[in-house]
XYZ file of C-alpha atoms in Angstrom:
576
model
C 97.800 85.258 88.049
C 101.376 86.462 88.055
C 102.312 89.391 85.874
C 105.716 87.856 86.259
C 107.091 86.243 89.347
C 108.551 88.773 91.753
C 111.943 88.050 93.259
C 112.181 89.640 96.690
C 114.249 88.980 99.793
C 112.311 86.572 102.071
C 112.891 88.827 105.073
C 110.851 91.391 103.216
C 108.084 88.914 102.567
C 107.854 85.960 104.928
C 104.548 84.059 104.704
C 105.391 81.783 107.608
C 106.139 84.612 110.006
C 102.758 86.278 110.257
C 102.203 88.203 107.057
C 102.273 91.928 107.559
C 101.229 94.830 105.378
C 104.126 96.643 103.788
C 106.536 93.717 103.674
C 108.004 92.978 100.277
C 107.305 90.181 97.900
C 108.759 87.687 95.499
C 109.584 88.233 91.877
C 110.260 87.038 88.337
C 110.799 88.047 84.778
C 108.609 87.939 81.746
C 109.779 90.074 78.884
C 110.761 90.018 75.043
C 109.540 91.799 71.901
C 107.596 90.408 68.983
C 109.728 88.377 66.645
C 112.975 89.303 68.393
C 115.674 86.758 67.663
C 117.151 87.218 71.137
C 114.193 85.306 72.529
C 115.974 82.060 71.758
C 119.548 82.563 72.975
C 121.457 84.482 75.626
C 123.822 87.330 74.894
C 127.602 87.507 74.766
C 127.576 91.304 74.424
C 129.158 93.055 77.411
C 127.643 96.141 79.054
C 129.664 99.287 78.350
C 130.637 101.519 81.253
C 129.672 105.184 81.265
C 132.278 107.974 80.974
C 134.013 108.580 84.281
C 133.537 112.343 84.239
C 130.118 113.619 85.240
C 128.405 115.325 82.262
C 127.939 119.060 82.827
C 124.182 118.762 82.383
C 124.051 116.384 85.390
C 126.223 118.344 87.832
C 123.218 120.006 89.462
C 121.800 116.578 90.292
C 125.122 115.304 91.651
C 125.581 118.460 93.694
C 122.163 118.526 95.342
C 121.930 118.547 99.123
C 119.394 116.221 100.660
C 117.118 117.829 103.229
C 116.587 115.210 105.890
C 113.475 115.256 108.031
C 111.641 113.018 110.473
C 109.310 110.658 108.686
C 107.075 109.091 111.313
C 109.240 106.049 112.046
C 111.399 106.442 115.164
C 115.109 106.532 114.403
C 114.713 107.139 110.678
C 115.120 110.218 108.517
C 113.641 110.763 105.068
C 114.465 112.991 102.118
C 113.478 113.543 98.502
C 116.096 113.315 95.778
C 115.748 114.624 92.234
C 116.951 112.766 89.164
C 116.407 113.436 85.463
C 113.374 111.703 84.013
C 115.359 111.055 80.814
C 119.140 110.841 81.220
C 119.741 111.575 77.545
C 117.480 114.621 77.766
C 117.989 116.102 81.258
C 115.914 119.158 80.386
C 112.837 116.944 79.911
C 111.957 117.177 83.607
C 112.692 115.425 86.899
C 111.531 112.452 88.896
C 111.308 112.740 92.673
C 112.712 109.746 94.517
C 112.126 108.875 98.152
C 115.158 108.154 100.340
C 115.402 107.023 103.952
C 118.267 106.360 106.331
C 119.108 105.330 109.874
C 122.335 106.793 111.143
C 125.224 104.570 112.199
C 124.668 103.658 115.832
C 128.323 103.974 116.910
C 130.748 101.420 118.293
C 128.960 98.136 119.104
C 129.018 96.523 122.506
C 132.125 94.588 123.489
C 132.744 91.548 121.346
C 130.104 92.361 118.746
C 132.560 93.687 116.187
C 134.761 90.630 116.462
C 131.829 88.255 116.154
C 130.722 90.065 112.989
C 134.208 90.009 111.536
C 135.345 93.550 112.421
C 138.914 94.298 113.418
C 138.565 97.824 114.758
C 141.366 100.091 113.603
C 142.439 97.872 110.704
C 138.958 98.016 109.184
C 139.027 101.809 109.077
C 142.527 101.838 107.595
C 141.604 99.321 104.912
C 138.511 101.253 103.995
C 140.396 104.547 103.719
C 143.066 102.892 101.585
C 140.427 101.473 99.251
C 138.739 104.840 98.960
C 141.870 106.488 97.572
C 140.957 104.930 94.221
C 137.708 106.929 94.107
C 137.169 109.400 91.290
C 137.027 113.143 91.967
C 134.899 114.965 89.407
C 133.653 118.454 88.712
C 131.929 120.431 91.444
C 129.130 118.294 92.798
C 130.561 115.189 91.140
C 131.091 111.707 92.579
C 134.122 112.568 94.713
C 132.454 115.352 96.695
C 132.734 114.998 100.447
C 133.990 111.431 100.343
C 135.427 110.117 103.550
C 133.982 112.741 105.867
C 132.503 111.675 109.200
C 134.837 108.679 109.320
C 136.464 107.955 112.642
C 139.463 105.862 113.456
C 139.148 102.762 115.537
C 135.894 101.214 114.402
C 134.110 104.422 113.431
C 131.689 105.195 110.655
C 132.445 103.559 107.297
C 129.958 105.500 105.204
C 126.564 104.563 103.796
C 125.241 101.069 103.103
C 122.452 100.995 100.523
C 120.059 98.054 100.539
C 117.505 96.770 98.053
C 115.327 93.677 98.636
C 114.360 92.922 95.046
C 111.321 93.000 92.870
C 111.370 94.839 90.671
C 108.679 96.608 92.627
C 109.707 95.886 96.198
C 109.989 98.972 98.398
C 113.588 99.384 99.541
C 112.445 101.884 102.161
C 109.878 99.454 103.503
C 112.585 96.790 103.705
C 115.017 99.165 105.406
C 112.552 100.339 108.041
C 110.984 96.942 108.716
C 114.076 94.742 108.658
C 117.506 95.813 107.393
C 118.139 98.761 109.715
C 116.902 96.680 112.654
C 117.903 93.118 111.763
C 121.308 93.413 110.102
C 124.203 92.549 112.460
C 124.772 95.145 115.148
C 128.374 95.678 114.092
C 127.277 96.518 110.536
C 124.608 98.940 111.759
C 127.140 100.513 114.118
C 129.565 101.344 111.310
C 127.236 102.277 108.455
C 124.389 104.672 107.882
C 121.726 102.267 106.625
C 120.137 103.799 103.520
C 117.454 102.919 100.982
C 115.961 104.565 97.932
C 112.702 103.411 96.398
C 113.531 102.996 92.695
C 111.630 105.157 90.235
C 108.089 103.860 89.739
C 108.104 101.997 93.070
C 106.185 102.708 96.300
C 107.074 106.267 97.391
C 108.963 107.238 94.204
C 106.342 108.314 91.650
C 104.706 104.877 91.693
C 103.384 103.221 88.567
C 99.659 102.452 88.821
C 97.578 100.346 86.465
C 94.280 99.192 87.988
C 91.985 99.866 90.901
C 91.661 97.231 93.615
C 88.465 95.690 92.258
C 89.991 95.162 88.822
C 93.140 93.751 90.403
C 91.018 91.146 92.171
C 89.634 90.113 88.805
C 93.102 90.174 87.262
C 94.637 87.875 89.876
C 91.832 85.330 89.442
C 92.046 85.064 85.645
C 92.626 81.521 84.391
C 96.343 81.063 83.611
C 95.964 77.605 82.057
C 93.573 78.273 79.144
C 91.996 75.118 77.734
C 90.615 76.512 74.477
C 90.634 79.542 72.211
C 87.939 81.324 74.190
C 89.907 81.096 77.439
C 93.108 82.033 75.618
C 91.473 85.158 74.190
C 90.186 86.054 77.663
C 93.707 85.804 79.110
C 95.170 87.933 76.301
C 92.413 90.511 76.808
C 93.237 90.647 80.519
C 96.885 91.402 79.773
C 95.892 94.043 77.220
C 93.636 95.766 79.761
C 96.392 95.694 82.361
C 98.876 97.268 79.927
C 96.355 99.877 78.810
C 95.616 100.779 82.415
C 99.318 101.299 83.101
C 99.604 103.560 80.077
C 96.582 105.635 81.063
C 97.394 105.941 84.784
C 101.179 106.208 84.846
C 101.849 108.828 82.188
C 105.392 109.983 81.521
C 107.145 107.795 84.081
C 106.137 104.478 82.445
C 108.873 104.722 79.812
C 111.577 105.642 82.341
C 111.626 102.993 85.045
C 114.372 100.788 83.632
C 117.048 99.177 85.771
C 119.754 101.197 83.999
C 117.992 104.429 84.971
C 117.574 103.277 88.574
C 121.262 102.334 88.725
C 122.174 105.822 87.544
C 119.889 107.239 90.228
C 121.886 105.286 92.811
C 125.056 106.984 91.652
C 123.487 110.393 92.199
C 122.466 109.266 95.679
C 125.971 107.997 96.384
C 127.334 111.449 95.571
C 124.644 113.227 97.587
C 125.545 111.052 100.596
C 129.190 112.073 100.256
C 130.603 108.633 99.452
C 133.321 108.091 96.850
C 132.183 104.523 96.314
C 128.942 102.638 96.588
C 128.585 100.060 99.348
C 125.503 97.990 98.667
C 123.639 94.799 99.558
C 121.096 93.780 96.949
C 118.920 90.686 97.084
C 117.147 88.931 94.228
C 116.314 91.523 91.540
C 118.433 93.860 93.657
C 121.437 91.866 92.403
C 120.609 92.865 88.826
C 120.330 96.475 89.949
C 123.669 96.255 91.761
C 125.418 94.436 88.923
C 124.099 97.029 86.472
C 125.575 99.757 88.671
C 128.913 97.932 88.618
C 128.787 97.623 84.845
C 128.090 101.334 84.395
C 130.419 102.645 87.129
C 133.081 99.988 87.831
C 135.499 102.566 89.287
C 132.892 103.592 91.887
C 132.245 100.084 93.203
C 132.947 99.774 96.912
C 131.755 96.676 98.754
C 128.958 95.040 96.780
C 127.043 91.955 97.942
C 124.684 90.445 95.366
C 122.574 87.836 97.160
C 120.320 85.497 95.174
C 121.854 86.585 91.889
C 120.325 87.016 88.460
C 122.080 86.343 85.149
C 121.869 89.527 83.033
C 122.915 87.730 79.855
C 119.661 85.768 79.578
C 116.667 86.593 77.448
C 113.291 86.945 79.055
C 112.135 83.559 77.866
C 115.277 81.905 79.218
C 114.745 83.600 82.587
C 111.144 82.457 82.790
C 112.014 78.912 81.824
C 114.903 78.747 84.312
C 112.748 80.166 87.072
C 110.041 77.628 86.295
C 112.631 74.922 86.850
C 113.717 76.660 90.048
C 110.218 76.501 91.496
C 110.006 72.835 90.582
C 113.282 72.203 92.425
C 111.948 74.030 95.472
C 108.631 72.185 95.324
C 110.367 68.807 95.161
C 112.320 69.765 98.269
C 109.077 70.738 100.002
C 107.393 67.544 98.811
C 110.185 65.307 100.115
C 109.766 66.985 103.485
C 105.976 66.796 103.357
C 105.666 63.069 102.597
C 107.640 62.321 105.770
C 104.916 63.993 107.840
C 101.810 62.109 108.940
C 99.571 65.031 108.083
C 100.920 65.635 104.563
C 97.854 66.475 102.416
C 99.687 65.286 99.295
C 100.073 61.726 100.552
C 103.122 59.899 101.882
C 104.149 57.891 98.844
C 106.814 60.000 97.121
C 107.671 63.538 96.066
C 106.728 62.722 92.472
C 103.332 61.435 93.581
C 102.848 64.560 95.715
C 103.442 66.681 92.619
C 100.881 64.706 90.652
C 98.325 65.130 93.433
C 98.887 68.868 93.597
C 98.536 69.231 89.843
C 95.252 67.294 89.944
C 94.065 69.548 92.761
C 94.836 72.628 90.661
C 92.847 71.101 87.784
C 89.917 70.487 90.131
C 89.998 74.115 91.256
C 90.030 75.193 87.624
C 86.627 73.541 87.258
C 85.235 74.124 90.747
C 86.739 76.756 93.099
C 86.324 76.260 96.837
C 85.010 78.826 99.348
C 87.643 81.043 100.929
C 85.654 82.861 103.609
C 86.511 86.144 101.925
C 83.697 88.332 103.214
C 85.685 91.095 104.922
C 86.051 94.726 103.796
C 86.915 94.827 100.124
C 86.793 91.031 99.976
C 84.261 90.784 97.201
C 83.370 87.200 98.049
C 86.400 85.686 96.316
C 86.777 81.941 96.019
C 89.976 79.930 95.747
C 90.474 78.961 92.121
C 93.444 77.512 90.312
C 95.218 80.837 89.726
C 95.120 82.012 93.346
C 95.954 78.540 94.679
C 99.000 78.302 92.408
C 100.185 81.720 93.580
C 99.713 80.695 97.219
C 101.870 77.598 96.790
C 104.543 79.566 94.934
C 104.596 82.159 97.731
C 105.519 79.478 100.246
C 108.444 78.261 98.133
C 110.512 81.353 98.965
C 111.211 80.322 102.535
C 111.314 76.791 103.933
C 109.989 78.194 107.220
C 106.659 78.547 105.377
C 106.353 74.825 104.636
C 104.311 73.911 107.755
C 101.934 76.764 106.968
C 101.599 75.520 103.393
C 100.851 71.976 104.588
C 98.074 73.315 106.791
C 96.717 75.524 104.013
C 96.646 72.641 101.520
C 94.986 70.386 104.095
C 92.241 72.952 104.668
C 91.679 73.490 100.956
C 91.912 69.865 99.800
C 90.198 68.057 102.670
C 87.996 70.679 104.348
C 87.096 72.720 101.235
C 88.282 75.872 102.988
C 90.572 77.951 100.786
C 91.089 80.851 103.187
C 94.625 79.948 104.314
C 95.903 79.377 100.784
C 94.194 82.596 99.702
C 96.041 84.449 102.481
C 99.355 83.187 101.108
C 98.372 84.392 97.658
C 97.337 87.787 99.018
C 100.687 88.160 100.759
C 102.421 87.509 97.462
C 100.422 90.239 95.736
C 100.690 92.604 98.713
C 96.910 92.766 99.117
C 95.881 93.819 102.617
C 92.845 92.907 104.698
C 90.876 95.834 103.284
C 91.373 94.584 99.751
C 93.953 97.237 98.822
C 97.001 96.404 96.735
C 100.427 98.000 96.838
C 101.974 98.954 93.496
C 104.351 95.959 93.579
C 102.868 94.126 90.597
C 102.436 97.296 88.574
C 106.075 98.273 89.013
C 107.140 94.664 88.508
C 105.601 94.539 85.045
C 106.699 98.066 84.118
C 110.380 97.443 84.901
C 110.514 93.937 83.455
C 108.790 94.936 80.227
C 111.186 97.858 79.766
C 114.362 95.936 80.640
C 113.969 93.180 78.037
C 111.855 92.474 74.968
C 108.902 90.143 75.668
C 109.215 86.386 75.929
C 106.535 85.686 73.348
C 105.044 87.515 70.403
C 101.649 85.786 70.572
C 99.563 83.196 72.438
C 100.426 80.709 69.703
C 104.118 81.024 70.616
C 103.274 80.300 74.234
C 101.337 77.197 73.284
C 104.263 75.916 71.214
C 106.584 76.411 74.179
C 104.409 74.530 76.683
C 106.243 71.176 76.367
C 109.531 72.890 77.271
C 108.023 74.664 80.288
C 106.166 71.544 81.446
C 109.393 69.585 81.217
C 110.980 72.200 83.475
C 108.077 71.871 85.926
C 105.227 69.386 85.603
C 103.461 71.232 88.436
C 103.923 74.914 87.515
C 105.145 74.869 83.907
C 101.901 75.558 82.073
C 100.824 78.438 84.286
C 104.231 80.112 84.325
C 104.553 79.862 80.549
C 101.239 81.684 80.068
C 102.190 84.245 82.734
C 105.160 85.222 80.570
C 102.735 86.574 77.960
C 102.161 89.769 79.953
C 104.785 91.954 78.244
C 103.608 91.021 74.738
C 101.037 93.828 74.805
C 103.108 96.424 76.656
C 102.556 99.995 75.399
C 106.236 101.029 75.726
C 108.944 99.403 73.666
C 111.714 97.723 75.654
C 114.869 99.807 75.991
C 117.123 97.089 77.422
C 118.599 93.875 76.091
C 120.439 90.836 77.450
C 124.056 91.723 78.256
C 126.980 90.220 80.071
C 128.204 92.418 82.912
C 131.961 92.334 83.393
C 132.634 95.562 85.348
C 136.320 95.471 84.526
C 138.425 97.201 87.157
C 135.793 96.983 89.898
C 136.712 96.072 93.467
C 135.839 92.494 94.548
C 132.120 91.723 94.429
C 130.540 88.882 96.408
C 127.891 86.981 94.442
C 125.776 84.638 96.548
C 123.710 81.712 95.294
C 121.537 79.157 97.130
C 121.579 75.688 95.616
C 117.798 75.164 95.806
C 116.682 78.765 95.373
C 113.250 78.826 93.662
C 113.222 82.356 92.238
C 116.848 82.919 91.271
C 118.280 79.500 90.337
C 121.770 78.711 91.550
C 123.246 78.612 88.061
C 122.386 82.320 87.685
C 124.763 83.120 90.545
C 127.416 80.941 88.940
C 126.940 82.785 85.655
C 127.071 86.289 87.151
C 130.139 85.503 89.267
C 131.936 84.219 86.175
C 130.976 87.299 84.135
C 132.117 89.871 86.696
C 135.851 90.474 86.402
C 136.121 90.628 90.202
C 133.270 88.294 91.132
C 133.599 85.882 94.061
C 130.969 83.146 94.236
C 129.635 82.369 97.718
C 127.511 79.220 97.615
C 124.918 78.318 100.230
C 123.855 74.666 100.163
C 120.236 74.934 101.198
C 116.621 75.822 100.483
C 114.845 79.126 100.138
C 115.457 82.417 98.390
C 118.758 84.233 99.120
C 121.289 83.353 101.830
C 122.417 86.310 103.960
C 120.750 86.379 107.353
C 119.029 83.010 106.898
C 120.906 81.030 109.533
C 124.232 80.056 107.957
C 127.068 81.294 110.167
C 129.467 80.624 107.316
C 127.559 82.879 104.894
C 126.951 85.614 107.445
C 130.538 85.733 108.711
C 131.888 85.901 105.160
C 129.634 88.797 104.203
C 130.070 90.632 107.514
C 133.850 90.400 107.254
C 133.671 91.798 103.749
C 131.408 94.696 104.725
C 133.405 95.609 107.815
C 136.983 94.832 106.749
C 136.796 94.896 102.973
C 138.162 91.342 102.752
C 136.391 89.209 100.165
C 137.218 85.507 99.801
C 140.261 85.089 97.544
C 138.512 82.236 95.766
C 134.969 80.926 95.512
C 133.599 79.623 98.816
C 130.955 77.061 99.768
C 128.807 77.136 102.922
C 126.138 75.004 104.567
């Protein structure tokens, strides 16, 4: 059962490429407060930027020096950064945030820079020219130390922050497992690769809500209640989850919003000595990056927002759009599947394949199948409808997972062996072989429920909305509608609201959208690019979640040129 669907970069969580502990997951939204009128329409209110001068009460945070140390992963350094728990009340205490980096490797081997879009000396000159617009503040403010360590002729360009999404995905895990190793060599040569786990996530005072045994129960709860008794059981499950978060997470639970995390990134930017923020954010990371741009447009350097979200939408609109996105992705999978001889959903048509899958889910609702889950911490779980639905959704994030999904469905539907589909579900929830969960889903709910009011005020509202959600997705609509009930019982009132983000005066920002993206529908990228005063839409015609580093030379060259030369497309661009 999803608390809300995570949106995470597929390189952080790739079910088809041998699932590994510590990789990130997928992600969604499910948010809005009881009776709130914004649940029915998106916002035309624009986010206001913060004052350019650093407030005196924050200068100690902006002036802090990070103490880097080895952290057990060869080539990486780690540090702890302090930020105010409550930005409006800085004397209310601190949060400690984990940071990691891998130093720029130096000039790449011959030809690498050119292939990645670098132009040597001109790139350094362009970057220095752009940096002259940076803001110099009071001692310890944003302008401190900017430009140091830069070399002419293809030298260091500064720091490149990365975030894979979530909310709840570990940026440090993504950095150490993929970004600092898998980004183009020319990019890694010119930038210190940096990540900060947002507050409440992984190594940064993580939100916790349940022990592993209770999480197993939580993920198996029926998300398509057939009667009042099952509906009450689902509501009780959400209430227990929320209560557990309140009891276990203490003071931090009310201070894990995206706005607060964006402000944390500005403190990190200053502590790293950069006048402007250079950043690649994927999935939910695009909302984090866009929020930064809205708050600090004058400090925007080179921002890439890949798999973009639309910040003007209400929670219910996001959930409904994402439901449609997963249907689009499933139809693409189904069209591919029915062409294969071994397709477990038949070979008639994609529509028929969807009907067969929905019937299979209904069968599992009545009679789960064995999943061979007898290992440490396994608890003898079976594959029921909730876990099977999550397993299928997990495979929608990356088309490379489709063969694995076909095999998993074949085993479950024909051989009554749910182990492979259960493994996909476990990867989604970041549950390891010992039955231990990361804090992904806890942080996911905590951030989402604070960023926007809940989608529904009651189970009755969900039931009334079912026709709309089932129209968006005959296969997933019912389950995803009920999953959006999770924030209804949240113990902390939402502090955010839907807002357009314009970031007037910001440097060019590349906004990337994939036409058949399941988790962040393409129209969200179109919407964000049109809102941002300097947005440039980069379209990838394809399947899967996000676009950078997924095989399109056109996409990769455009982004690499931007990161290394500072040249964004003058107009919107389309790639295959």
